[in-house]
Amino acid sequence: MSAIVLLILGLGGMAAGYFFYSRFIADKIYKLDPDFETPAHSMEDGVDFVPTNKFVLWGHHFTSVAGAAPIVGPAIAVIWGWLPAFLWVVFGTIFFAGVHDSGAIWASVRNRAQSVGSLTGEVVGPRARSVFMIVIFLVLLMVNAVFGVVIARLLINNPGAVVPVWGAIAVALVIGQLIYRWKLNLAVVSLLGVVALYALIWVGPSVPIALPETTFGLSANAAWILILFAYAAIASLLPVWVLLQPRDYINGLQLFVGLILLYGAMLIANPTVVAPALNVNVPEGTPPLLPLLFVTIACGAISGFHGLVASGTTSKQLNKETDARFVGYFGAIGEGALALAAILAATAGFASLADWQEVYSKFGAGSLKAFVDGGATILSAGTGIDAAVSATMLTVMAALFAGTTMDTGLRLQRYIFQEWGEIYNVAWMRRPVPATLLAVGACILLAFGAGGADGSGGLLIWPLFGTTNQLLAGLTLLVVTVMLVRLGRPTLYTLVPLVFLLVMTLAALLIQLRGFYEKQDWFLFTLDLVVLVAAVLVTLECTASLRRHKKAREAEVEG
């Protein structure tokens, strides 16, 4: 099959979802109000609460939620064939992710920009909040610790990407000043930023930079991880407009340019999808498609991490409530488009089925390498761009997304410690610096405590990211659904995704639990059990909370 057919069907479906379904959700279900004073105005402080142009905020939101996961998940999931991954990405984006992301922003904005974890205490109850905070902490720990490893390995394997990856930070600092201090036209600033970023990508391969094999006894991998955590800690303490917003914004533009180039190359080169639609000869050890597909592709269809960003940083910067549709729903569309590109690169970027099967020889083998190699092949064939530059471009794309997610992730983890300080009345924990040190310390403890001197400990718990993340998405949908029940509005559009996610997550956790037991991996077995208990408790809380609020609403209407 031609990749062009999937490209047109996928993008066409998601575009229709944005223009029609998202308008229905925004107008009839959430009833977004352009006159509602958002927390960015009522609580403006110039650090975290900053009214922001919706295009700039879209860039921040989209690149923060994207990370490397919408590339990694689909690139792994095509081992079951391209059709299941394609259907879940397209329909999951339209009916699940967009509703979830814009709903999380709406719920937070309507409640003083509280994070979804804190909001759970008010909307559902204190027990649910306690479970929620544990799940959130685990997800953030996984994301931050793992993305540190992912970026470190990308920089080691592609030394040509070092200059553009770190140079992007300098570009972002300048962009922030041009937008907020110099008030330059956004279109001009955007053009300057994108040109500077792609100039760095072009220069990068000619000045490769590699760390020494050992520095003060640390491997290059460990040294990069420590450098990245030090950077992320500083970035998380700066006002959002100084680095976080502009960095995310130009990265979002960079992705758009990258996707246009990649999709344009597909239209010119017309590659053939060599992978089977349904792969009936999966390698030994591959888990069952149902339910694992729905937790393997988390970001790219629906992801609980999106709710953390939406209620953690995005809601604090929303200029108008109606912007939630563009920022939240269209942010999900952008991520779906990235996931679609990953599917096409990982199934049409190979010369033959045999080449594809050689890469997909075991579960998890595809991942970023399949995206970079397959995508570079298509990009080079369609545009004539040198293969090395094409590979660097895609590597930088993945590294920058992982980096921006890490920036936001550490800031969110800092918020969690600060919220615990508020809840348990621990004064010092409410301050930004100690809370940041706790957040970084937890990540380093996992990276080096569990992973040894190499610092790759985050990867040990990565197998549980998908299930924990989807459980989080279900919890966020619960909060939104309860708010809708209270307001007497239709709940079907959030309740169906909520039930689906809880069923799939519980089933996946049970399958994984059995697998960890058979492998006698007691660390993951115990962690899986913790998440499973949390999932069961949350399911019970869901049922009780919805019943309680539904009865209260009915009594209110009758009375």
Coordinates of C-alpha atoms in Angstrom, one line a residue, residues 6-531:
L6 CA -2.6 6.5 4.9
L7 CA -1.2 10.0 5.1
I8 CA -4.3 11.6 3.5
L9 CA -6.8 9.5 5.5
G10 CA -5.0 10.1 8.8
L11 CA -4.6 13.9 8.5
G12 CA -8.0 14.3 6.9
G13 CA -9.7 12.5 9.7
M14 CA -7.9 14.5 12.4
A15 CA -8.6 17.8 10.6
A16 CA -12.3 16.9 10.5
G17 CA -12.1 16.1 14.2
Y18 CA -10.8 19.5 15.0
F19 CA -13.1 21.6 12.8
F20 CA -16.3 19.8 13.8
Y21 CA -16.1 17.5 16.8
S22 CA -13.9 19.9 18.9
R23 CA -16.3 22.8 18.2
F24 CA -19.2 20.7 19.5
I25 CA -17.3 19.7 22.6
A26 CA -16.2 23.3 23.3
D27 CA -19.6 24.9 22.6
K28 CA -22.1 22.3 23.9
I29 CA -20.2 20.3 26.6
Y30 CA -17.6 22.5 28.2
K31 CA -19.4 25.8 27.1
L32 CA -16.2 27.8 26.9
D33 CA -16.8 31.4 27.8
P34 CA -14.6 34.2 26.2
D35 CA -15.6 36.6 29.0
F36 CA -14.5 34.3 31.9
E37 CA -11.5 35.8 33.7
T38 CA -8.8 33.2 33.6
P39 CA -6.2 32.6 36.4
A40 CA -3.5 34.0 34.1
H41 CA -5.2 37.4 34.6
S42 CA -6.8 37.1 38.1
M43 CA -3.6 35.6 39.6
E44 CA -0.9 37.1 37.3
D45 CA 2.5 37.1 38.9
G46 CA 4.9 37.2 35.9
V47 CA 6.5 33.9 36.8
D48 CA 4.0 31.0 36.5
F49 CA 0.8 33.0 35.8
V50 CA 1.3 34.9 32.6
P51 CA -1.4 35.7 30.0
T52 CA -0.1 34.3 26.7
N53 CA -0.8 34.5 23.0
K54 CA -2.6 31.3 22.1
F55 CA -0.2 30.5 19.3
V56 CA 2.8 30.7 21.7
L57 CA 0.9 28.8 24.4
W58 CA 0.0 26.1 21.8
G59 CA 3.7 25.7 21.1
H60 CA 4.5 25.4 24.8
H61 CA 1.6 22.9 25.4
F62 CA 2.2 20.8 22.3
T63 CA 6.0 20.4 22.7
S64 CA 5.6 19.8 26.4
V65 CA 3.1 17.0 26.0
A66 CA 4.8 15.5 22.9
G67 CA 8.2 14.4 24.1
A68 CA 9.6 11.3 22.5
A69 CA 6.7 9.1 23.5
P70 CA 4.5 9.8 20.5
I71 CA 7.4 8.6 18.4
V72 CA 8.5 5.7 20.5
G73 CA 5.1 4.2 21.2
P74 CA 3.8 4.0 17.6
A75 CA 7.2 2.9 16.3
I76 CA 7.1 0.0 18.7
A77 CA 3.4 -0.8 18.3
V78 CA 3.6 -1.4 14.5
I79 CA 5.0 -4.8 15.4
W80 CA 1.4 -5.9 15.5
G81 CA 1.0 -4.4 11.9
W82 CA 0.3 -0.8 10.8
L83 CA -3.5 -1.1 10.9
P84 CA -4.2 -1.3 14.6
A85 CA -1.7 1.5 15.3
F86 CA -3.1 3.7 12.6
L87 CA -6.7 3.3 13.8
W88 CA -5.9 3.9 17.4
V89 CA -3.9 7.0 16.7
V90 CA -6.5 8.6 14.4
F91 CA -9.7 7.7 16.4
G92 CA -7.9 8.0 19.7
T93 CA -6.8 11.5 18.9
I94 CA -10.2 12.7 17.7
F95 CA -12.5 11.1 20.4
F96 CA -10.2 10.6 23.3
A97 CA -7.1 12.9 23.4
G98 CA -8.6 16.1 22.2
V99 CA -11.6 15.8 24.6
H100 CA -9.2 14.9 27.5
D101 CA -6.6 17.6 26.9
S102 CA -9.0 20.5 26.4
G103 CA -11.2 19.2 29.3
A104 CA -8.2 19.2 31.7
I105 CA -7.4 22.8 30.8
W106 CA -11.1 23.8 31.2
A107 CA -11.4 22.0 34.6
S108 CA -8.2 23.6 35.9
V109 CA -9.0 27.1 34.7
R110 CA -12.4 26.9 36.4
N111 CA -10.7 26.0 39.7
R112 CA -7.9 28.6 40.1
A113 CA -5.5 26.7 37.8
Q114 CA -5.1 23.9 40.3
S115 CA -3.3 20.8 39.1
V116 CA -5.5 17.9 38.4
G117 CA -4.1 16.1 41.4
S118 CA -5.0 18.9 43.8
L119 CA -8.3 19.4 42.0
T120 CA -9.2 15.7 42.7
G121 CA -9.4 16.4 46.4
E122 CA -12.1 19.0 45.9
V123 CA -14.0 17.3 43.1
V124 CA -13.8 13.6 44.0
G125 CA -12.5 13.4 47.6
P126 CA -9.3 13.2 49.8
R127 CA -8.7 9.5 49.3
A128 CA -8.8 9.8 45.5
R129 CA -6.4 12.8 45.8
S130 CA -3.9 10.7 47.7
V131 CA -4.0 7.9 45.1
F132 CA -3.8 10.4 42.4
M133 CA -0.8 12.2 43.8
I134 CA 1.1 8.9 44.0
V135 CA 0.3 8.0 40.4
I136 CA 1.3 11.5 39.2
F137 CA 4.5 11.3 41.1
L138 CA 5.3 7.9 39.5
V139 CA 4.6 9.1 36.0
L140 CA 6.7 12.2 36.4
L141 CA 9.5 10.2 37.9
M142 CA 9.4 7.8 34.9
V143 CA 9.2 10.6 32.4
N144 CA 12.0 12.7 33.8
A145 CA 14.4 9.8 34.6
V146 CA 13.8 8.1 31.3
F147 CA 14.0 11.1 29.1
G148 CA 17.3 12.0 30.6
V149 CA 18.6 8.6 29.4
V150 CA 16.9 8.9 26.0
I151 CA 18.5 12.4 25.3
A152 CA 21.9 11.2 26.6
R153 CA 21.9 8.3 24.3
L154 CA 20.8 10.3 21.3
L155 CA 23.6 12.8 21.9
I156 CA 26.2 10.0 22.2
N157 CA 24.9 8.1 19.1
N158 CA 24.6 11.3 17.1
P159 CA 27.4 13.8 18.1
G160 CA 26.3 16.1 15.3
A161 CA 23.1 16.8 17.2
V162 CA 24.9 18.3 20.2
V163 CA 25.3 21.8 18.8
P164 CA 21.6 22.2 17.6
V165 CA 20.2 20.6 20.7
W166 CA 22.0 22.9 23.1
G167 CA 22.1 25.8 20.7
A168 CA 18.3 25.8 20.7
I169 CA 18.4 26.9 24.3
A170 CA 20.4 30.1 23.4
V171 CA 17.9 30.7 20.5
A172 CA 15.0 30.4 22.9
L173 CA 16.5 32.8 25.4
V174 CA 16.8 35.4 22.7
I175 CA 13.3 34.7 21.3
G176 CA 11.8 35.2 24.8
Q177 CA 13.5 38.6 25.1
L178 CA 12.3 39.6 21.6
I179 CA 8.7 38.7 22.3
Y180 CA 8.3 40.0 25.9
R181 CA 10.8 42.8 26.3
W182 CA 11.1 44.1 22.7
K183 CA 7.5 43.4 21.7
L184 CA 8.6 42.4 18.2
N185 CA 6.1 41.1 15.7
L186 CA 5.5 37.4 16.5
A187 CA 5.7 36.4 12.8
V188 CA 9.1 38.0 12.4
V189 CA 10.4 36.5 15.6
S190 CA 9.1 33.1 14.6
L191 CA 10.9 33.3 11.3
L192 CA 14.1 34.3 12.9
G193 CA 13.8 31.5 15.4
V194 CA 13.1 28.8 12.9
V195 CA 15.9 30.0 10.6
A196 CA 18.4 30.0 13.5
L197 CA 17.3 26.5 14.6
Y198 CA 17.7 25.0 11.1
A199 CA 21.0 26.7 10.6
L200 CA 22.2 24.9 13.8
I201 CA 20.9 21.6 12.4
W202 CA 22.8 22.2 9.1
V203 CA 26.0 23.1 11.0
G204 CA 25.7 20.4 13.6
P205 CA 27.1 17.4 11.6
S206 CA 30.2 19.4 10.6
V207 CA 31.1 20.1 14.3
P208 CA 30.3 16.8 16.1
I209 CA 30.9 17.0 19.9
A210 CA 31.4 13.9 22.0
L211 CA 32.2 13.8 25.7
P212 CA 35.3 11.8 26.9
E213 CA 34.6 8.1 27.6
T214 CA 35.0 8.9 31.3
T215 CA 34.8 12.2 33.2
F216 CA 35.7 12.1 36.9
G217 CA 35.1 8.3 36.8
L218 CA 31.6 8.8 35.1
S219 CA 30.7 7.4 31.7
A220 CA 29.6 9.7 29.0
N221 CA 26.1 8.6 29.4
A222 CA 26.1 9.3 33.2
A223 CA 27.8 12.7 32.6
W224 CA 25.2 13.8 30.0
I225 CA 22.4 12.7 32.4
L226 CA 23.8 14.9 35.2
I227 CA 24.2 17.8 32.9
L228 CA 20.7 17.5 31.7
F229 CA 19.3 17.3 35.2
A230 CA 21.3 20.4 36.2
Y231 CA 19.9 22.3 33.2
A232 CA 16.3 21.1 33.8
A233 CA 16.5 22.2 37.5
I234 CA 17.6 25.7 36.5
A235 CA 15.1 25.9 33.7
S236 CA 12.2 24.9 36.0
L237 CA 12.9 27.8 38.3
L238 CA 13.1 30.5 35.7
P239 CA 9.9 32.5 34.8
V240 CA 8.1 30.6 32.1
W241 CA 8.4 33.5 29.5
V242 CA 12.3 33.5 29.8
L243 CA 13.0 30.0 28.5
L244 CA 10.1 27.5 28.8
Q245 CA 7.6 29.3 26.6
P246 CA 9.9 30.5 23.8
R247 CA 11.8 27.1 23.7
D248 CA 8.6 25.2 23.4
Y249 CA 7.3 27.7 20.8
I250 CA 10.2 27.4 18.4
N251 CA 10.4 23.7 18.9
G252 CA 6.7 23.5 17.9
L253 CA 7.5 25.5 14.8
Q254 CA 10.4 23.2 14.2
L255 CA 8.2 20.2 14.4
F256 CA 5.8 21.7 11.9
V257 CA 8.5 22.4 9.5
G258 CA 9.9 18.9 10.0
L259 CA 6.5 17.3 9.5
I260 CA 5.9 19.3 6.4
L261 CA 9.2 18.2 5.0
L262 CA 8.6 14.6 6.0
Y263 CA 5.1 14.5 4.7
G264 CA 6.1 16.4 1.5
A265 CA 8.9 13.9 0.9
M266 CA 6.3 11.1 1.2
L267 CA 4.1 12.8 -1.4
I268 CA 7.1 13.0 -3.8
A269 CA 8.9 9.7 -3.1
N270 CA 5.6 7.7 -2.7
P271 CA 7.1 5.0 -0.5
T272 CA 5.4 1.7 0.0
V273 CA 4.3 0.4 3.4
V274 CA 6.2 -2.8 3.5
A275 CA 5.0 -3.9 7.0
P276 CA 1.8 -6.1 7.0
A277 CA -1.6 -4.5 7.9
L278 CA -2.0 -7.2 10.6
N279 CA 1.2 -9.1 11.6
V280 CA 0.2 -12.6 12.5
N281 CA 3.8 -13.8 12.8
V282 CA 4.9 -11.6 15.7
P283 CA 8.3 -12.5 17.3
E284 CA 8.3 -14.7 20.4
G285 CA 7.7 -12.8 23.6
T286 CA 5.5 -10.2 22.0
P287 CA 2.5 -9.4 24.3
P288 CA -1.1 -9.6 23.0
L289 CA -2.3 -6.7 20.9
L290 CA -5.4 -6.4 23.1
P291 CA -5.0 -4.6 25.6
L292 CA -1.3 -3.8 25.2
L293 CA -1.8 -1.7 22.0
F294 CA -3.7 0.9 24.1
V295 CA -0.9 1.3 26.7
T296 CA 2.0 1.0 24.2
I297 CA 0.7 4.0 22.2
A298 CA -0.1 6.4 25.0
C299 CA 1.1 9.8 23.8
G300 CA -0.1 10.0 20.2
A301 CA -3.6 8.8 21.1
I302 CA -4.4 9.8 24.7
S303 CA -2.0 10.3 27.6
G304 CA -2.4 11.1 31.3
F305 CA 0.8 13.2 31.1
H306 CA -1.1 15.7 28.9
G307 CA -3.5 16.3 31.8
L308 CA -0.6 17.1 34.1
V309 CA 0.8 19.7 31.6
A310 CA -2.7 21.1 30.8
S311 CA -3.6 21.6 34.5
G312 CA 0.0 22.2 35.7
T313 CA 1.4 25.0 33.4
T314 CA -0.9 25.6 30.4
S315 CA -3.9 26.6 32.5
K316 CA -1.8 29.2 34.3
Q317 CA -1.0 30.9 31.0
L318 CA -4.4 30.7 29.2
N319 CA -5.4 34.2 28.0
K320 CA -9.0 33.4 27.2
E321 CA -11.0 30.3 28.2
T322 CA -12.0 29.8 24.5
D323 CA -8.3 29.3 23.7
A324 CA -8.6 25.9 25.4
R325 CA -10.0 24.5 22.2
F326 CA -7.1 25.6 20.1
V327 CA -4.4 24.9 22.7
G328 CA -5.7 21.7 24.1
Y329 CA -7.6 19.9 21.3
F330 CA -5.4 21.2 18.4
G331 CA -2.3 20.3 20.6
A332 CA -3.6 16.7 20.6
I333 CA -4.0 16.9 16.8
G334 CA -0.4 18.0 16.5
E335 CA 0.7 15.0 18.6
G336 CA -1.5 12.7 16.5
A337 CA 0.1 14.0 13.4
L338 CA 3.5 13.3 14.9
A339 CA 2.5 9.7 15.8
L340 CA 1.2 9.2 12.3
A341 CA 4.5 10.3 10.9
A342 CA 6.2 7.8 13.3
I343 CA 3.9 5.0 12.0
L344 CA 4.7 5.8 8.4
A345 CA 8.4 6.1 8.9
A346 CA 8.6 2.8 10.8
T347 CA 6.6 0.9 8.2
A348 CA 7.4 2.6 4.8
G349 CA 11.0 3.6 5.4
F350 CA 12.3 0.1 4.6
A351 CA 13.2 -1.4 1.3
S352 CA 11.4 -4.7 1.8
L353 CA 9.4 -6.7 4.3
A354 CA 12.5 -8.8 5.1
D355 CA 14.4 -5.6 6.1
W356 CA 11.4 -4.6 8.3
Q357 CA 11.2 -8.0 9.9
E358 CA 15.0 -7.9 10.6
V359 CA 14.5 -4.7 12.7
Y360 CA 11.3 -5.9 14.3
S361 CA 12.9 -9.1 15.5
K362 CA 11.6 -8.7 19.0
F363 CA 9.1 -6.6 20.9
G364 CA 10.5 -3.1 21.6
A365 CA 13.2 -3.3 19.0
G366 CA 11.7 -0.7 16.6
S367 CA 11.5 2.4 18.7
L368 CA 13.4 5.7 17.9
K369 CA 15.9 4.0 15.7
A370 CA 13.2 2.8 13.3
F371 CA 11.8 6.3 13.2
V372 CA 15.1 8.1 12.6
D373 CA 16.4 5.5 10.0
G374 CA 13.1 5.0 8.2
G375 CA 12.2 8.7 8.3
A376 CA 15.7 9.8 7.1
T377 CA 15.4 7.3 4.1
I378 CA 12.1 8.9 3.1
L379 CA 13.2 12.4 3.7
S380 CA 16.4 12.0 1.7
A381 CA 14.6 10.2 -1.2
G382 CA 11.9 12.8 -1.4
T383 CA 13.8 16.0 -0.9
G384 CA 17.3 15.2 -1.9
I385 CA 18.6 16.4 1.5
D386 CA 21.8 14.6 2.5
A387 CA 21.1 11.4 4.4
A388 CA 23.3 12.4 7.4
V389 CA 21.6 15.8 7.6
S390 CA 18.2 14.1 7.4
A391 CA 19.1 11.8 10.2
T392 CA 20.4 14.7 12.3
M393 CA 17.2 16.6 11.7
L394 CA 15.0 13.8 12.9
T395 CA 17.4 13.1 15.9
V396 CA 17.2 16.8 16.9
M397 CA 13.5 16.7 16.6
A398 CA 13.2 13.7 19.0
A399 CA 15.8 15.2 21.4
L400 CA 14.3 18.6 21.5
F401 CA 10.9 17.2 22.3
A402 CA 12.3 15.0 25.0
G403 CA 14.1 18.0 26.4
T404 CA 11.1 20.3 26.5
T405 CA 9.0 17.6 28.1
M406 CA 11.8 17.1 30.7
D407 CA 11.8 20.9 31.4
T408 CA 8.0 20.9 32.0
G409 CA 8.1 17.6 33.8
L410 CA 10.6 18.7 36.4
R411 CA 8.6 22.0 36.9
L412 CA 5.5 19.8 37.4
Q413 CA 7.3 17.6 39.9
R414 CA 8.4 20.7 41.8
Y415 CA 4.7 21.7 41.9
I416 CA 3.8 18.3 43.4
F417 CA 6.3 18.7 46.2
Q418 CA 5.0 22.2 46.8
E419 CA 1.4 21.0 46.9
W420 CA 2.4 18.3 49.4
G421 CA 3.9 21.1 51.4
E422 CA 0.6 22.9 51.3
I423 CA -1.4 19.7 52.1
Y424 CA 0.7 18.6 55.0
N425 CA 1.7 22.1 56.2
V426 CA 5.5 21.7 55.6
A427 CA 6.6 25.3 55.1
W428 CA 10.0 24.7 53.6
M429 CA 8.6 22.3 51.0
R430 CA 6.4 25.0 49.7
R431 CA 9.4 27.0 48.5
P432 CA 10.5 26.6 44.8
V433 CA 14.2 25.8 45.4
P434 CA 13.9 23.1 48.1
A435 CA 11.0 21.6 46.1
T436 CA 13.1 21.5 42.9
L437 CA 16.0 19.9 44.8
L438 CA 13.7 17.2 46.0
A439 CA 12.4 16.7 42.5
V440 CA 15.9 16.4 41.0
G441 CA 17.1 14.3 43.9
A442 CA 14.3 11.8 43.3
C443 CA 15.2 11.5 39.6
I444 CA 18.9 11.1 40.3
L445 CA 18.2 8.5 43.1
L446 CA 16.2 6.4 40.6
A447 CA 18.7 7.0 37.7
F448 CA 21.9 6.1 39.7
G449 CA 20.4 4.2 42.7
A450 CA 18.6 1.6 40.6
G451 CA 20.7 1.9 37.5
G452 CA 24.2 2.1 39.0
A453 CA 27.1 4.3 37.7
D454 CA 25.6 4.4 34.2
G455 CA 22.6 6.4 35.4
S456 CA 20.1 4.4 33.3
G457 CA 17.9 3.4 36.3
G458 CA 14.9 5.1 34.9
L459 CA 14.7 2.6 32.1
L460 CA 14.0 -0.2 34.7
I461 CA 10.5 1.1 35.4
W462 CA 9.8 2.3 31.9
P463 CA 7.7 -0.9 31.1
L464 CA 5.1 0.4 33.5
F465 CA 4.9 3.9 32.0
G466 CA 2.2 3.1 29.6
T467 CA -0.2 1.6 32.1
T468 CA 0.5 4.2 34.8
N469 CA 0.1 6.9 32.3
Q470 CA -3.2 5.7 31.0
L471 CA -4.5 5.2 34.5
L472 CA -3.7 8.9 35.0
A473 CA -5.7 9.8 31.9
G474 CA -8.6 7.9 33.3
L475 CA -8.4 9.8 36.6
T476 CA -8.3 13.1 34.7
L477 CA -11.4 12.2 32.7
L478 CA -13.1 11.3 36.0
V479 CA -12.5 14.8 37.4
V480 CA -13.9 16.3 34.2
T481 CA -16.9 14.0 34.2
V482 CA -17.8 14.7 37.8
M483 CA -17.7 18.4 37.0
L484 CA -20.0 17.9 34.1
V485 CA -22.4 15.9 36.3
R486 CA -22.4 18.7 38.8
L487 CA -23.3 21.2 36.1
G488 CA -26.0 18.9 34.6
R489 CA -24.3 18.5 31.3
P490 CA -24.0 15.4 29.0
T491 CA -21.2 13.1 30.3
L492 CA -21.2 10.4 27.5
Y493 CA -18.3 12.1 25.7
T494 CA -16.0 11.8 28.6
L495 CA -17.5 8.7 30.3
V496 CA -16.9 6.4 27.4
P497 CA -13.2 7.1 27.1
L498 CA -12.9 6.9 30.9
V499 CA -14.4 3.4 31.1
F500 CA -12.5 2.2 28.1
L501 CA -9.2 3.4 29.6
L502 CA -9.8 1.9 33.0
V503 CA -10.7 -1.5 31.5
M504 CA -7.7 -1.6 29.2
T505 CA -5.3 -0.4 31.9
L506 CA -6.5 -3.0 34.5
A507 CA -6.2 -5.8 31.9
A508 CA -2.8 -4.7 30.9
L509 CA -1.6 -4.4 34.5
L510 CA -2.7 -8.0 35.1
I511 CA -0.9 -9.3 32.1
Q512 CA 2.2 -7.4 33.0
L513 CA 2.0 -8.7 36.6
R514 CA 2.0 -12.3 35.4
G515 CA 5.0 -11.6 33.1
F516 CA 7.0 -10.0 35.9
Y517 CA 6.2 -12.9 38.1
E518 CA 7.3 -15.5 35.5
K519 CA 10.6 -13.6 35.0
Q520 CA 10.9 -13.2 38.8
D521 CA 11.5 -9.5 38.4
W522 CA 10.4 -8.6 41.9
F523 CA 11.1 -4.9 41.6
L524 CA 8.7 -4.4 38.7
F525 CA 6.3 -7.0 40.2
T526 CA 6.0 -4.9 43.4
L527 CA 5.7 -1.7 41.5
D528 CA 3.0 -3.2 39.2
L529 CA 1.1 -4.3 42.2
V530 CA 1.2 -0.8 43.7
V531 CA -0.2 0.6 40.5

